[in-house]
Amino acid sequence: MVKASSSIHNWKKEQLSYFREYIKSFDPGTREYRELERGISELEKTL
């Protein structure tokens, strides 16, 4: 099961990378920006 755990960890890191780039598409303070920021924060906590 180490392989599965590693795959999930890699997936989370990959998603964080995508979300960090995507958030740049929005102006800070917008609803979308805040939601993405919150999601990124939650995902970071699970690493």
Tab-separated table of C-alpha atoms in Angstrom, residues 2-31:
chain	number	residue	atom	x	y	z
A	2	VAL	CA	3.009	2.306	0.119
A	3	LYS	CA	2.638	2.765	-3.621
A	4	ALA	CA	-0.987	3.894	-3.280
A	5	SER	CA	-0.086	6.350	-0.548
A	6	SER	CA	2.723	7.728	-2.665
A	7	SER	CA	0.387	8.094	-5.641
A	8	ILE	CA	-2.111	10.083	-3.599
A	9	HIS	CA	0.658	12.312	-2.241
A	10	ASN	CA	1.932	12.959	-5.768
A	11	TRP	CA	-1.605	13.674	-6.988
A	12	LYS	CA	-2.116	16.236	-4.218
A	13	LYS	CA	1.181	17.957	-5.017
A	14	GLU	CA	0.247	18.056	-8.703
A	15	GLN	CA	-3.177	19.518	-7.939
A	16	LEU	CA	-1.627	22.184	-5.726
A	17	SER	CA	0.646	23.174	-8.580
A	18	TYR	CA	-2.307	23.505	-10.964
A	19	PHE	CA	-4.416	25.445	-8.457
A	20	ARG	CA	-1.571	27.854	-7.661
A	21	GLU	CA	-1.297	28.708	-11.334
A	22	TYR	CA	-5.064	28.871	-11.850
A	23	ILE	CA	-5.612	31.252	-8.911
A	24	LYS	CA	-3.483	33.824	-10.755
A	25	SER	CA	-6.360	34.146	-13.259
A	26	PHE	CA	-8.492	35.893	-10.636
A	27	ASP	CA	-8.161	39.219	-8.878
A	28	PRO	CA	-7.486	38.927	-5.148
A	29	GLY	CA	-10.638	39.545	-3.170
A	30	THR	CA	-13.008	37.982	-5.687
A	31	ARG	CA	-15.233	35.117	-4.612
